């Protein structure tokens, strides 16, 4: 299927063939009929992408700071890879569309194949022939719905949320500053509600369009003579009950102008992208004005449980969610209480989408709404897409399932370039990522179907998906008689672990988990120095906080930070002392969100060694992240952030310092591939992997038991 993409680095925009999207649980596959270009949001993205690197840096100072922080901590190589991944990626465009359902995912009951629907969401409702949409970002339409109008779904919901935040009553007045798409949609909704609407814009053409289509009761340009007095007269001398700012600008004029024209104790709602550093006097303070933000489509936006898992908010407690806002907007269209056909000033066939965006950027002629129309007679297939000229195979033939930031920065670049190593297929959730990764790292194809990357060509699978799918993909790979490398953790459920143990026993294939730290060059020197004596170990991790709504913290998707990351450090201590963990006790610092991500863990090992893991989310970012101390048979050693190793014994202490941090990712991938080439075995024994995974589960068990020691 075809999708419109742009590279952030070069600004190149192209419609390209990408794999058919994945149908996940709680999702539907939709064939687009129309999608709408947002001149504001998408236009600014396209303009930024076409700027120079310096121009991009000026646009995104916060991201520049992140690059500098990465450079300080991880060195130039990892920083370069991270930056280039962003710049070279195929970035999908679009977030508002309408079409018909052609597939229904597991657990979906409200949609059927053939339903007409309107869709929303950046990364979902793309400018593409086929899209995959979560149920709470999709609304069902009448069979006779006008799909071109319905495709304004996202913009309508955003405007609807701005209106709801204004909380106006029949007969009250509202001034809308900015008469672009959002402003005009908000005005239409307000007029349908019996509110007096006054529209303001710097563009005379936008004001005239609103007046001619009876969108506003009064329309004025911002620089019109006596504009404040005219608004005062139109509101019976009181001022506006509410002001909705739907403009996008760096100027403080909209927020200060809103203060001047609002009535005493009125409301100002920020719907567009503007600064809010208003002047306290003479208006905001003396009028006791209320400033409110409108968060995108409404309640549920940015909530993983709502948008990705499809868990709705109970209607009696949250009357208007983002989906219910969409439904309300579509009902206004269906009942013809609002008419928006005039907003579509331009329509392009999808094949000419690049021309549409050139119009947005150049502004060579006036426009408001731009619709892309799709060829609905075209049949989409799930065939894999060739991305390399060769189909040559080697002794080890690798396919990837999942290829996000970590895989692109640390796994894929480190696969050895060798005639004995073949690169077969790539499968990810998004077709754009699959296509770019397959091209960049010279895989033979990108795919939609799991069967394509688990066929006879592939004998080794790398799994780098979100944590909740690790266990299932490891099982499928083993059942297909493949070696498997899985980015940590191995799985999130003890039942999955038992199934994996059984499957590995039957397949007798190599299973490797991405415990890279044991492969660090400084780790090798440390292990050689401490020898095989029983030892005491301390591993302190200044992990930093992660918001509770991040997917990693979600127990079902990410497994939380114990299963998702602490397993790394259990493995490291297991490797250092050379024996398996047998007893665990753990206690977590109480926190309001019950995240269990600030904790102390005590581990006892078979050979008498003991280790303490201090994993802390409550520290300062200024401190180094990881620090290890080891004590054994009269010697001590410290390892600071995998950059500085100090060994203390007889005589003068020895110090080894690396120019850049090295956590062993390159060495790990090489060891795995070389192990398969040499004897078919992974460099970490399956027994160790199972023991470390069990120990991670036991950490959570001990926390629940109040720190009680439990057997692994």
XYZ file of C-alpha atoms in Angstrom:
712
model
C 0.000 0.000 0.000
C 1.105 3.611 -0.487
C 1.769 6.226 2.169
C 2.963 9.825 2.165
C 6.201 10.263 4.121
C 8.803 12.923 4.714
C 12.381 12.791 5.951
C 13.011 15.239 8.760
C 16.642 15.637 7.708
C 16.261 16.539 4.040
C 12.625 17.526 3.911
C 12.143 15.110 0.995
C 8.501 14.152 0.638
C 7.473 11.068 -1.277
C 4.583 8.662 -1.705
C 6.068 5.228 -1.381
C 5.056 1.604 -1.177
C 5.217 0.402 2.428
C 3.983 -2.756 4.168
C 0.319 -3.051 5.027
C -0.181 -1.918 8.660
C -0.395 -4.350 11.558
C -3.817 -5.198 12.977
C -3.426 -5.179 16.738
C -5.809 -6.082 19.504
C -8.541 -3.462 19.855
C -7.848 -1.933 16.434
C -9.472 -1.731 13.015
C -7.947 -1.488 9.556
C -9.477 1.308 7.474
C -9.268 2.000 3.746
C -9.066 5.760 3.422
C -11.444 7.668 1.152
C -10.295 11.136 2.241
C -7.756 12.696 4.563
C -7.395 16.373 5.497
C -4.196 18.396 5.549
C -3.883 20.631 8.583
C -2.135 23.742 7.310
C -1.179 24.728 10.850
C 0.145 21.574 12.503
C 1.350 19.718 9.413
C 2.427 22.858 7.614
C 4.811 23.809 10.425
C 6.224 20.253 10.453
C 6.903 20.354 6.729
C 8.424 23.836 6.876
C 10.733 22.783 9.735
C 11.834 19.660 7.838
C 12.851 21.767 4.834
C 15.081 24.032 6.912
C 18.832 23.643 7.347
C 20.244 21.811 10.364
C 20.815 25.167 12.041
C 17.249 26.152 11.273
C 15.980 22.875 12.714
C 18.053 23.446 15.861
C 16.529 26.905 16.333
C 13.053 25.414 15.973
C 13.711 22.701 18.585
C 15.945 24.006 21.383
C 14.719 21.320 23.794
C 15.801 18.534 21.432
C 19.184 20.207 20.981
C 19.620 20.068 24.747
C 18.785 16.343 24.689
C 21.439 15.793 22.008
C 24.036 17.593 24.117
C 23.101 15.517 27.176
C 23.413 12.297 25.138
C 26.792 13.427 23.818
C 28.068 13.984 27.350
C 26.841 10.635 28.645
C 27.182 8.254 25.695
C 29.763 9.814 23.407
C 29.738 10.893 19.753
C 29.006 7.521 18.106
C 25.764 6.828 19.972
C 24.742 10.483 19.688
C 25.341 10.469 15.941
C 23.295 7.295 15.529
C 20.429 8.715 17.572
C 20.363 11.977 15.616
C 20.652 10.291 12.223
C 17.875 7.866 13.103
C 15.572 10.861 13.555
C 16.792 12.719 10.488
C 16.780 9.706 8.149
C 13.495 8.192 9.288
C 10.442 8.195 7.068
C 8.062 10.346 9.067
C 4.353 9.765 8.406
C 2.115 12.784 7.940
C -1.564 13.261 8.641
C -3.921 12.842 11.588
C -7.495 13.187 10.319
C -9.234 10.924 7.799
C -12.353 8.970 6.885
C -13.005 5.717 5.055
C -14.363 2.213 5.471
C -13.426 -0.653 7.781
C -11.820 -3.599 5.970
C -10.503 -5.609 8.958
C -11.470 -5.872 12.626
C -9.021 -6.791 15.375
C -9.359 -9.028 18.405
C -11.764 -7.726 21.042
C -13.479 -5.200 18.765
C -17.269 -5.417 18.876
C -18.526 -1.955 17.856
C -17.230 -2.046 14.264
C -17.841 -4.410 11.377
C -16.250 -4.784 7.965
C -17.886 -2.302 5.616
C -18.645 0.330 8.259
C -17.954 3.918 7.289
C -15.765 5.586 9.907
C -13.892 8.782 10.725
C -10.475 8.490 12.346
C -8.055 10.591 14.366
C -4.571 10.523 15.786
C -1.040 11.393 14.705
C 0.745 8.174 13.764
C -2.595 6.482 13.114
C -4.889 8.515 10.826
C -2.120 9.067 8.287
C -2.144 10.207 4.690
C -2.061 6.615 3.477
C -4.244 4.245 1.494
C -4.670 1.935 4.480
C -4.466 2.860 8.184
C -4.671 0.971 11.477
C -6.725 2.767 14.144
C -7.421 2.068 17.859
C -11.141 1.876 18.603
C -11.177 4.993 20.789
C -9.752 7.050 17.920
C -12.388 5.862 15.472
C -16.107 6.721 15.223
C -18.836 5.015 13.243
C -20.718 7.052 10.617
C -24.061 6.753 8.894
C -24.018 4.811 5.634
C -24.856 8.001 3.698
C -22.237 10.165 5.430
C -20.234 12.633 3.344
C -16.734 11.211 3.869
C -14.960 14.346 2.671
C -16.615 16.392 5.415
C -16.269 13.545 7.921
C -12.510 13.525 7.309
C -12.314 16.792 9.290
C -12.872 14.550 12.320
C -9.733 15.449 14.288
C -9.979 19.167 13.620
C -13.644 19.102 14.576
C -12.894 17.342 17.871
C -10.112 19.806 18.709
C -12.453 22.720 18.051
C -15.200 21.007 20.034
C -12.905 20.670 23.052
C -12.076 24.385 22.862
C -15.776 25.190 22.862
C -16.401 22.899 25.832
C -13.615 24.563 27.797
C -15.285 27.920 27.157
C -18.414 26.468 28.818
C -20.824 28.982 27.301
C -24.602 29.139 27.619
C -27.350 29.981 25.137
C -27.315 33.720 24.401
C -23.774 34.367 25.643
C -20.999 35.748 23.471
C -17.619 34.486 22.343
C -14.785 36.109 20.440
C -12.635 33.774 18.353
C -9.154 35.073 17.609
C -7.854 33.302 14.517
C -10.167 32.190 11.723
C -8.210 29.335 10.246
C -9.677 25.832 10.180
C -9.911 25.446 13.947
C -11.308 28.932 14.460
C -14.002 28.555 11.811
C -14.990 25.101 13.055
C -15.242 26.435 16.616
C -17.373 29.334 15.349
C -19.722 26.959 13.536
C -20.158 24.819 16.655
C -20.818 27.884 18.815
C -23.398 29.319 16.413
C -25.185 25.961 16.354
C -25.326 26.250 20.160
C -27.001 29.656 20.139
C -23.907 31.654 21.085
C -23.142 35.051 19.544
C -19.838 34.708 17.692
C -17.371 37.457 16.857
C -14.437 36.503 14.665
C -11.049 38.224 14.541
C -8.126 37.527 12.220
C -5.124 39.356 10.832
C -6.189 38.181 7.353
C -8.980 40.110 5.657
C -9.612 37.109 3.390
C -10.214 34.819 6.382
C -12.620 37.343 7.924
C -14.507 37.772 4.649
C -14.777 33.992 4.234
C -16.306 33.703 7.702
C -18.756 36.547 7.030
C -19.804 35.274 3.590
C -20.527 31.796 4.949
C -22.410 33.171 7.985
C -19.902 31.608 10.370
C -19.767 34.729 12.569
C -22.231 37.353 13.660
C -19.510 39.971 13.421
C -16.164 39.671 11.656
C -13.286 42.114 12.077
C -9.649 42.291 11.134
C -7.263 42.718 14.039
C -6.160 46.152 12.848
C -9.689 47.437 12.156
C -10.325 50.907 13.512
C -11.923 50.827 16.952
C -11.913 47.020 17.068
C -12.175 46.880 20.874
C -15.026 49.396 20.902
C -16.894 47.462 18.208
C -16.640 44.278 20.261
C -17.813 46.151 23.351
C -20.845 47.476 21.446
C -21.654 43.996 20.077
C -21.697 42.595 23.620
C -23.973 45.261 25.107
C -21.046 46.978 26.765
C -20.019 43.938 28.849
C -17.225 42.417 26.811
C -17.104 38.817 25.627
C -18.187 36.050 28.001
C -15.342 33.982 26.597
C -12.474 34.364 24.165
C -11.111 31.361 22.258
C -7.638 31.890 20.822
C -7.310 29.667 17.749
C -4.270 31.451 16.329
C -0.694 30.180 16.025
C 1.955 32.825 16.638
C 4.954 33.745 18.776
C 3.405 37.133 19.511
C 1.873 38.066 22.869
C -0.761 40.167 21.122
C -3.527 37.500 21.090
C -3.327 36.826 24.837
C -3.196 40.509 25.754
C -5.931 41.384 23.244
C -8.092 38.646 24.777
C -7.662 40.307 28.172
C -8.809 43.621 26.749
C -12.012 42.321 25.123
C -13.184 39.769 27.721
C -15.770 40.809 30.288
C -14.958 40.897 33.984
C -14.581 37.322 35.298
C -14.677 36.042 31.733
C -12.781 33.057 30.348
C -9.938 32.871 27.857
C -9.364 29.490 26.208
C -6.079 28.724 24.456
C -6.801 26.438 21.513
C -3.869 27.373 19.281
C -0.120 27.530 19.826
C 0.602 30.883 21.451
C 2.726 32.191 24.336
C 0.775 32.961 27.513
C 3.043 35.527 29.204
C 0.278 38.138 29.362
C 0.505 41.577 30.960
C -0.956 41.435 34.454
C -2.323 44.968 34.259
C -4.589 46.550 33.300
C -6.943 43.731 32.256
C -6.086 40.249 33.481
C -5.689 41.146 37.139
C -8.461 43.713 37.451
C -10.990 41.602 35.560
C -10.059 38.396 37.433
C -9.964 36.523 34.141
C -9.789 32.753 33.956
C -7.221 31.166 31.608
C -7.977 27.659 30.372
C -6.128 25.290 28.045
C -7.876 23.020 25.569
C -5.955 19.733 25.390
C -6.244 18.549 21.822
C -9.273 16.293 21.163
C -10.396 16.144 24.798
C -10.215 13.821 27.829
C -8.391 10.621 26.936
C -5.764 12.368 24.817
C -2.244 11.159 25.664
C -3.695 8.496 27.996
C -2.210 5.114 27.051
C -5.067 3.211 28.704
C -7.652 5.158 26.741
C -6.016 5.499 23.332
C -4.014 2.288 23.027
C -5.855 -0.126 25.279
C -9.332 1.138 24.447
C -10.406 1.564 28.091
C -13.181 4.170 28.092
C -13.967 6.654 30.854
C -17.425 6.059 32.379
C -19.851 8.523 30.779
C -21.498 9.630 34.044
C -18.106 10.842 35.294
C -16.450 12.018 32.066
C -19.280 13.113 29.801
C -17.138 14.298 26.904
C -14.104 12.233 25.984
C -12.114 12.692 22.790
C -14.170 9.991 21.085
C -17.463 11.452 22.251
C -16.298 14.851 20.993
C -15.695 13.264 17.587
C -19.131 11.656 17.660
C -20.762 14.973 18.573
C -18.978 16.707 15.698
C -20.060 14.022 13.247
C -23.657 14.323 14.460
C -23.602 18.060 13.746
C -22.537 17.223 10.205
C -25.055 14.414 9.761
C -27.987 16.537 10.977
C -26.766 19.491 8.892
C -26.641 21.795 11.884
C -23.308 22.910 10.545
C -22.136 23.028 6.930
C -18.415 22.807 6.293
C -18.198 22.094 2.574
C -16.982 25.666 1.985
C -13.874 24.935 4.083
C -12.466 22.572 1.447
C -11.000 25.114 -0.937
C -8.721 22.579 -2.618
C -8.915 18.871 -3.383
C -6.015 16.767 -4.689
C -5.794 13.146 -5.687
C -3.567 11.319 -3.219
C -1.019 10.749 -6.005
C -0.554 14.534 -6.084
C -0.231 15.000 -2.319
C 3.210 16.564 -2.675
C 1.661 19.373 -4.757
C -0.843 19.972 -1.979
C 1.921 20.427 0.588
C 3.858 22.680 -1.764
C 0.784 24.910 -1.775
C 0.689 24.872 2.042
C 4.345 25.866 2.297
C 4.482 28.403 -0.539
C 1.044 29.942 0.122
C 1.008 30.723 -3.578
C -2.778 31.047 -3.481
C -5.407 31.392 -0.747
C -6.590 28.162 0.861
C -8.387 26.922 3.978
C -8.995 23.183 3.982
C -7.137 20.811 1.654
C -8.545 17.321 1.093
C -6.676 14.340 -0.310
C -8.850 11.887 -2.253
C -7.914 8.188 -2.517
C -8.514 5.630 -5.241
C -10.819 3.267 -3.378
C -10.947 0.772 -6.253
C -7.298 -0.131 -5.707
C -6.775 -3.415 -3.874
C -4.173 -3.426 -1.101
C -2.107 -6.562 -0.558
C -0.041 -7.863 2.325
C 2.833 -8.921 0.104
C 6.350 -8.312 1.339
C 8.269 -5.502 -0.355
C 11.739 -6.090 -1.755
C 14.330 -3.616 -0.466
C 17.630 -5.141 -1.631
C 18.880 -6.344 -4.983
C 20.278 -9.589 -3.588
C 18.622 -12.641 -2.076
C 21.924 -14.160 -1.014
C 21.880 -16.166 2.201
C 24.619 -17.192 4.609
C 25.089 -19.685 7.407
C 23.239 -17.365 9.815
C 20.246 -15.593 8.252
C 18.669 -12.878 10.357
C 15.221 -11.284 10.424
C 14.010 -8.559 12.785
C 10.633 -8.314 14.493
C 10.480 -4.777 15.847
C 13.128 -2.194 15.065
C 12.684 0.894 17.227
C 15.211 3.385 18.538
C 17.264 0.909 20.557
C 17.475 -1.622 17.751
C 18.446 1.023 15.206
C 21.082 2.513 17.490
C 22.591 -0.567 19.117
C 21.634 -3.833 17.403
C 21.296 -3.313 13.659
C 24.519 -1.295 13.185
C 26.486 -4.008 14.994
C 25.461 -7.036 12.946
C 28.745 -8.262 11.439
C 29.327 -7.588 7.748
C 30.110 -11.098 6.585
C 29.292 -13.444 3.736
C 28.270 -15.930 6.418
C 25.563 -13.586 7.727
C 22.466 -13.013 5.611
C 19.944 -10.227 6.242
C 16.466 -11.401 5.363
C 13.359 -9.504 6.517
C 12.066 -6.738 8.781
C 8.628 -6.603 10.419
C 7.516 -3.687 12.613
C 4.217 -2.140 13.689
C 4.519 0.676 11.159
C 5.242 0.186 7.498
C 7.381 3.331 7.317
C 9.789 2.002 9.952
C 9.932 -1.435 8.327
C 10.742 0.080 4.946
C 13.408 2.493 6.198
C 15.164 -0.080 8.399
C 15.162 -2.709 5.659
C 16.636 -0.238 3.177
C 19.213 1.304 5.492
C 20.530 -1.958 6.911
C 20.331 -3.878 3.613
C 17.693 -6.488 4.415
C 16.071 -8.282 1.512
C 12.511 -7.223 2.269
C 10.100 -5.594 4.704
C 6.916 -7.420 5.578
C 3.437 -7.360 7.073
C 2.956 -11.038 7.871
C 4.838 -12.831 10.660
C 5.077 -15.871 8.392
C 7.332 -13.924 6.020
C 10.039 -13.434 8.668
C 9.576 -16.896 10.171
C 9.866 -18.809 6.905
C 12.643 -21.171 5.855
C 14.953 -18.373 4.707
C 15.359 -17.125 8.264
C 17.101 -19.210 10.911
C 17.714 -16.442 13.486
C 15.179 -13.891 14.735
C 15.904 -10.671 16.615
C 12.923 -9.521 18.705
C 12.994 -5.806 19.603
C 9.329 -4.995 20.170
C 7.584 -3.623 23.250
C 8.007 -5.821 26.301
C 4.518 -7.334 26.345
C 5.099 -9.150 23.046
C 8.567 -10.549 23.840
C 7.383 -13.830 25.288
C 4.973 -14.563 22.449
C 7.550 -13.823 19.753
C 10.213 -15.936 21.484
C 7.741 -18.842 21.568
C 6.754 -18.395 17.920
C 10.419 -18.254 16.900
C 11.285 -21.426 18.800
C 8.222 -23.215 17.458
C 9.390 -22.219 13.962
C 12.786 -23.771 14.776
C 14.704 -20.480 14.891
C 17.484 -19.164 17.084
C 16.214 -16.074 18.876
C 17.743 -12.933 20.329
C 15.260 -10.931 22.402
C 15.852 -7.506 23.820
C 15.286 -7.629 27.586
C 13.157 -8.801 29.280
C 12.641 -12.365 28.110
C 8.954 -12.191 29.042
C 6.546 -10.517 31.472
C 4.680 -13.538 32.855
C 5.905 -16.567 34.779
C 3.551 -18.728 32.717
C 5.277 -17.474 29.549
C 8.651 -18.378 31.048
C 7.513 -21.958 31.648
C 6.268 -22.195 28.060
C 9.587 -20.838 26.759
C 11.564 -23.360 28.828
C 9.517 -26.192 27.337
C 9.756 -24.823 23.779
C 13.530 -24.341 24.008
C 13.928 -27.883 25.268
C 12.040 -29.225 22.242
C 13.674 -26.969 19.646
C 17.169 -27.053 21.170
C 17.832 -23.644 19.604
C 19.870 -20.761 20.999
C 17.992 -18.219 23.105
C 19.747 -14.961 23.944
C 18.559 -11.948 25.954
C 20.121 -8.542 25.358
C 22.071 -8.326 28.615
C 24.783 -6.198 27.058
C 26.598 -4.871 30.134
C 28.408 -8.154 30.784
C 30.053 -7.722 27.342
C 31.520 -4.286 28.076
C 35.337 -4.179 27.648
C 35.708 -2.808 31.182
C 33.551 -5.630 32.520
C 35.976 -8.152 31.022
C 38.875 -6.489 32.850
C 36.871 -6.314 36.079
C 35.902 -9.988 35.980
C 39.483 -11.041 35.309
C 40.668 -8.979 38.282
C 38.155 -10.283 40.837
C 38.621 -13.948 39.893
C 36.343 -16.773 41.034
C 36.292 -16.211 44.797
C 33.028 -15.538 46.638
C 32.482 -11.796 46.564
C 30.283 -8.977 47.749
C 28.931 -6.603 45.112
C 27.072 -3.295 45.023
C 25.367 -1.991 41.890
C 23.868 1.492 42.264
C 21.663 2.812 39.467
C 20.646 6.472 39.420
C 17.814 5.621 37.059
C 15.872 8.883 37.084
C 12.120 9.177 37.083
C 9.826 8.085 34.271
C 6.211 9.376 34.300
C 3.589 6.906 35.423
C 1.806 7.150 32.059
C 4.888 6.020 30.122
C 4.381 2.591 28.515
C 7.389 1.183 30.402
C 5.581 1.789 33.712
C 2.439 0.034 32.495
C 2.283 -3.415 34.091
C 0.690 -5.017 31.019
C 2.739 -3.383 28.255
C 6.113 -2.550 29.791
C 6.016 -4.709 32.892
C 7.337 -1.900 35.081
C 10.967 -1.039 35.636
C 11.862 -4.119 37.692
C 11.021 -6.552 34.903
C 11.957 -4.099 32.169
C 15.353 -2.914 33.422
C 16.415 -4.283 36.801
C 16.859 -7.666 35.110
C 19.956 -6.114 33.471
C 21.639 -5.625 36.817
C 20.679 -9.013 38.228
C 22.327 -10.531 35.177
C 25.442 -8.403 35.653
C 26.005 -9.534 39.233
C 25.274 -13.124 38.193
C 27.976 -12.900 35.554
C 30.532 -11.244 37.850
C 30.359 -13.841 40.611
C 29.912 -16.803 38.273
C 26.971 -18.487 39.990
C 23.186 -18.327 39.927
C 20.924 -16.337 42.286
C 19.147 -18.487 44.874
C 17.491 -16.046 47.300
C 16.045 -12.553 46.884
C 14.760 -9.904 49.238
C 13.632 -6.471 48.120
C 11.996 -3.380 49.554
C 10.688 -0.373 47.637
C 10.364 3.218 48.773
C 6.662 4.002 49.070
C 5.409 6.298 46.317
C 1.986 7.663 45.481
C 1.825 5.874 42.138
C 3.077 2.508 43.459
C 5.643 2.229 40.691
C 8.217 0.264 42.735
C 11.045 2.019 40.909
C 13.061 3.178 43.913
C 14.198 0.042 45.700
C 16.972 -1.962 47.330
C 17.514 -5.615 46.410
C 19.662 -8.149 48.252
C 20.663 -11.264 46.289
C 22.355 -14.411 47.556
C 24.158 -16.655 45.080
C 24.973 -20.359 44.975
C 28.696 -19.880 45.659
C 28.103 -17.755 48.766
C 28.459 -14.387 47.024
C 25.996 -11.640 47.787
C 24.994 -8.545 45.877
C 23.037 -5.387 46.527
C 21.216 -3.572 43.747
C 20.151 -0.028 44.557
C 17.788 1.135 41.831
C 16.746 4.736 42.422
C 14.293 6.856 40.461
C 14.420 9.721 42.942
C 17.917 11.096 42.339
C 19.527 13.968 40.462
C 20.301 13.659 36.756
C 23.597 15.449 37.397
C 24.963 12.287 39.003
C 26.321 9.438 36.860
C 23.776 6.721 36.166
C 25.561 3.464 37.066
C 28.224 2.629 39.623
C 29.550 -0.795 40.635
C 31.723 -1.829 43.608
C 33.175 -5.319 44.065
C 35.052 -6.742 47.081
C 36.796 -10.126 46.953
C 39.783 -11.822 48.649
C 41.649 -8.675 49.567
C 40.914 -6.715 46.425
C 38.326 -4.091 45.541
C 37.186 -2.493 42.333
C 34.884 0.270 41.163
C 33.312 0.760 37.767
C 31.849 4.205 37.072
C 29.266 4.429 34.306
C 31.205 1.995 32.096
C 33.828 4.669 31.470
C 36.259 4.407 34.394
C 37.474 1.198 36.083
C 39.636 1.295 39.231
C 41.169 -1.840 40.732
C 42.595 -1.807 44.266
C 44.872 -4.563 45.545
C 48.527 -4.815 46.357
C 50.579 -1.848 45.255
C 49.345 1.156 43.371
C 45.691 1.148 42.249
C 45.139 0.475 38.554
C 42.912 2.711 36.488
C 41.448 2.191 33.036
C 39.484 5.028 31.471
C 37.597 5.000 28.172
C 37.086 8.103 26.085
C 33.424 7.191 25.578
C 31.013 5.061 27.556
C 30.838 1.455 26.312
C 28.040 -0.748 27.643
C 28.957 -3.643 25.384
C 26.214 -3.595 22.748
C 28.586 -4.068 19.821
C 30.492 -6.835 21.586
C 27.218 -8.531 22.589
C 25.846 -8.722 19.036
C 29.180 -9.974 17.727
C 29.385 -12.621 20.466
C 25.865 -13.851 19.684
C 26.401 -14.101 15.930
C 29.874 -15.629 16.286
C 28.556 -18.142 18.810
C 25.947 -19.283 16.297
C 28.548 -19.488 13.553
C 31.022 -21.452 15.671
C 28.986 -23.964 17.657
C 25.345 -22.863 17.475
C 25.283 -21.682 21.098
C 24.483 -18.304 22.639
C 27.192 -16.606 24.754
C 24.864 -16.597 27.790
C 23.673 -20.012 28.904
C 19.943 -20.633 28.825
C 20.190 -21.686 32.472
C 21.474 -18.223 33.424
C 18.791 -16.473 31.371
C 16.052 -18.475 33.079
C 17.538 -17.891 36.541
C 17.839 -14.120 36.009
C 14.271 -13.929 34.686
C 12.947 -15.900 37.664
C 14.917 -13.668 40.026
C 13.275 -10.586 38.468
C 9.841 -12.033 39.175
C 10.928 -12.800 42.743
C 11.918 -9.166 43.317
C 8.290 -8.174 42.805
C 7.125 -11.049 45.003
C 9.428 -9.975 47.830
C 8.217 -6.366 47.610
C 4.629 -7.575 47.961
C 5.677 -9.605 51.022
C 7.166 -6.544 52.683
C 10.788 -7.418 51.947
C 10.597 -11.061 52.985
C 13.326 -13.273 51.536
C 12.084 -15.641 48.810
C 13.712 -18.528 46.981
C 14.453 -18.148 43.280
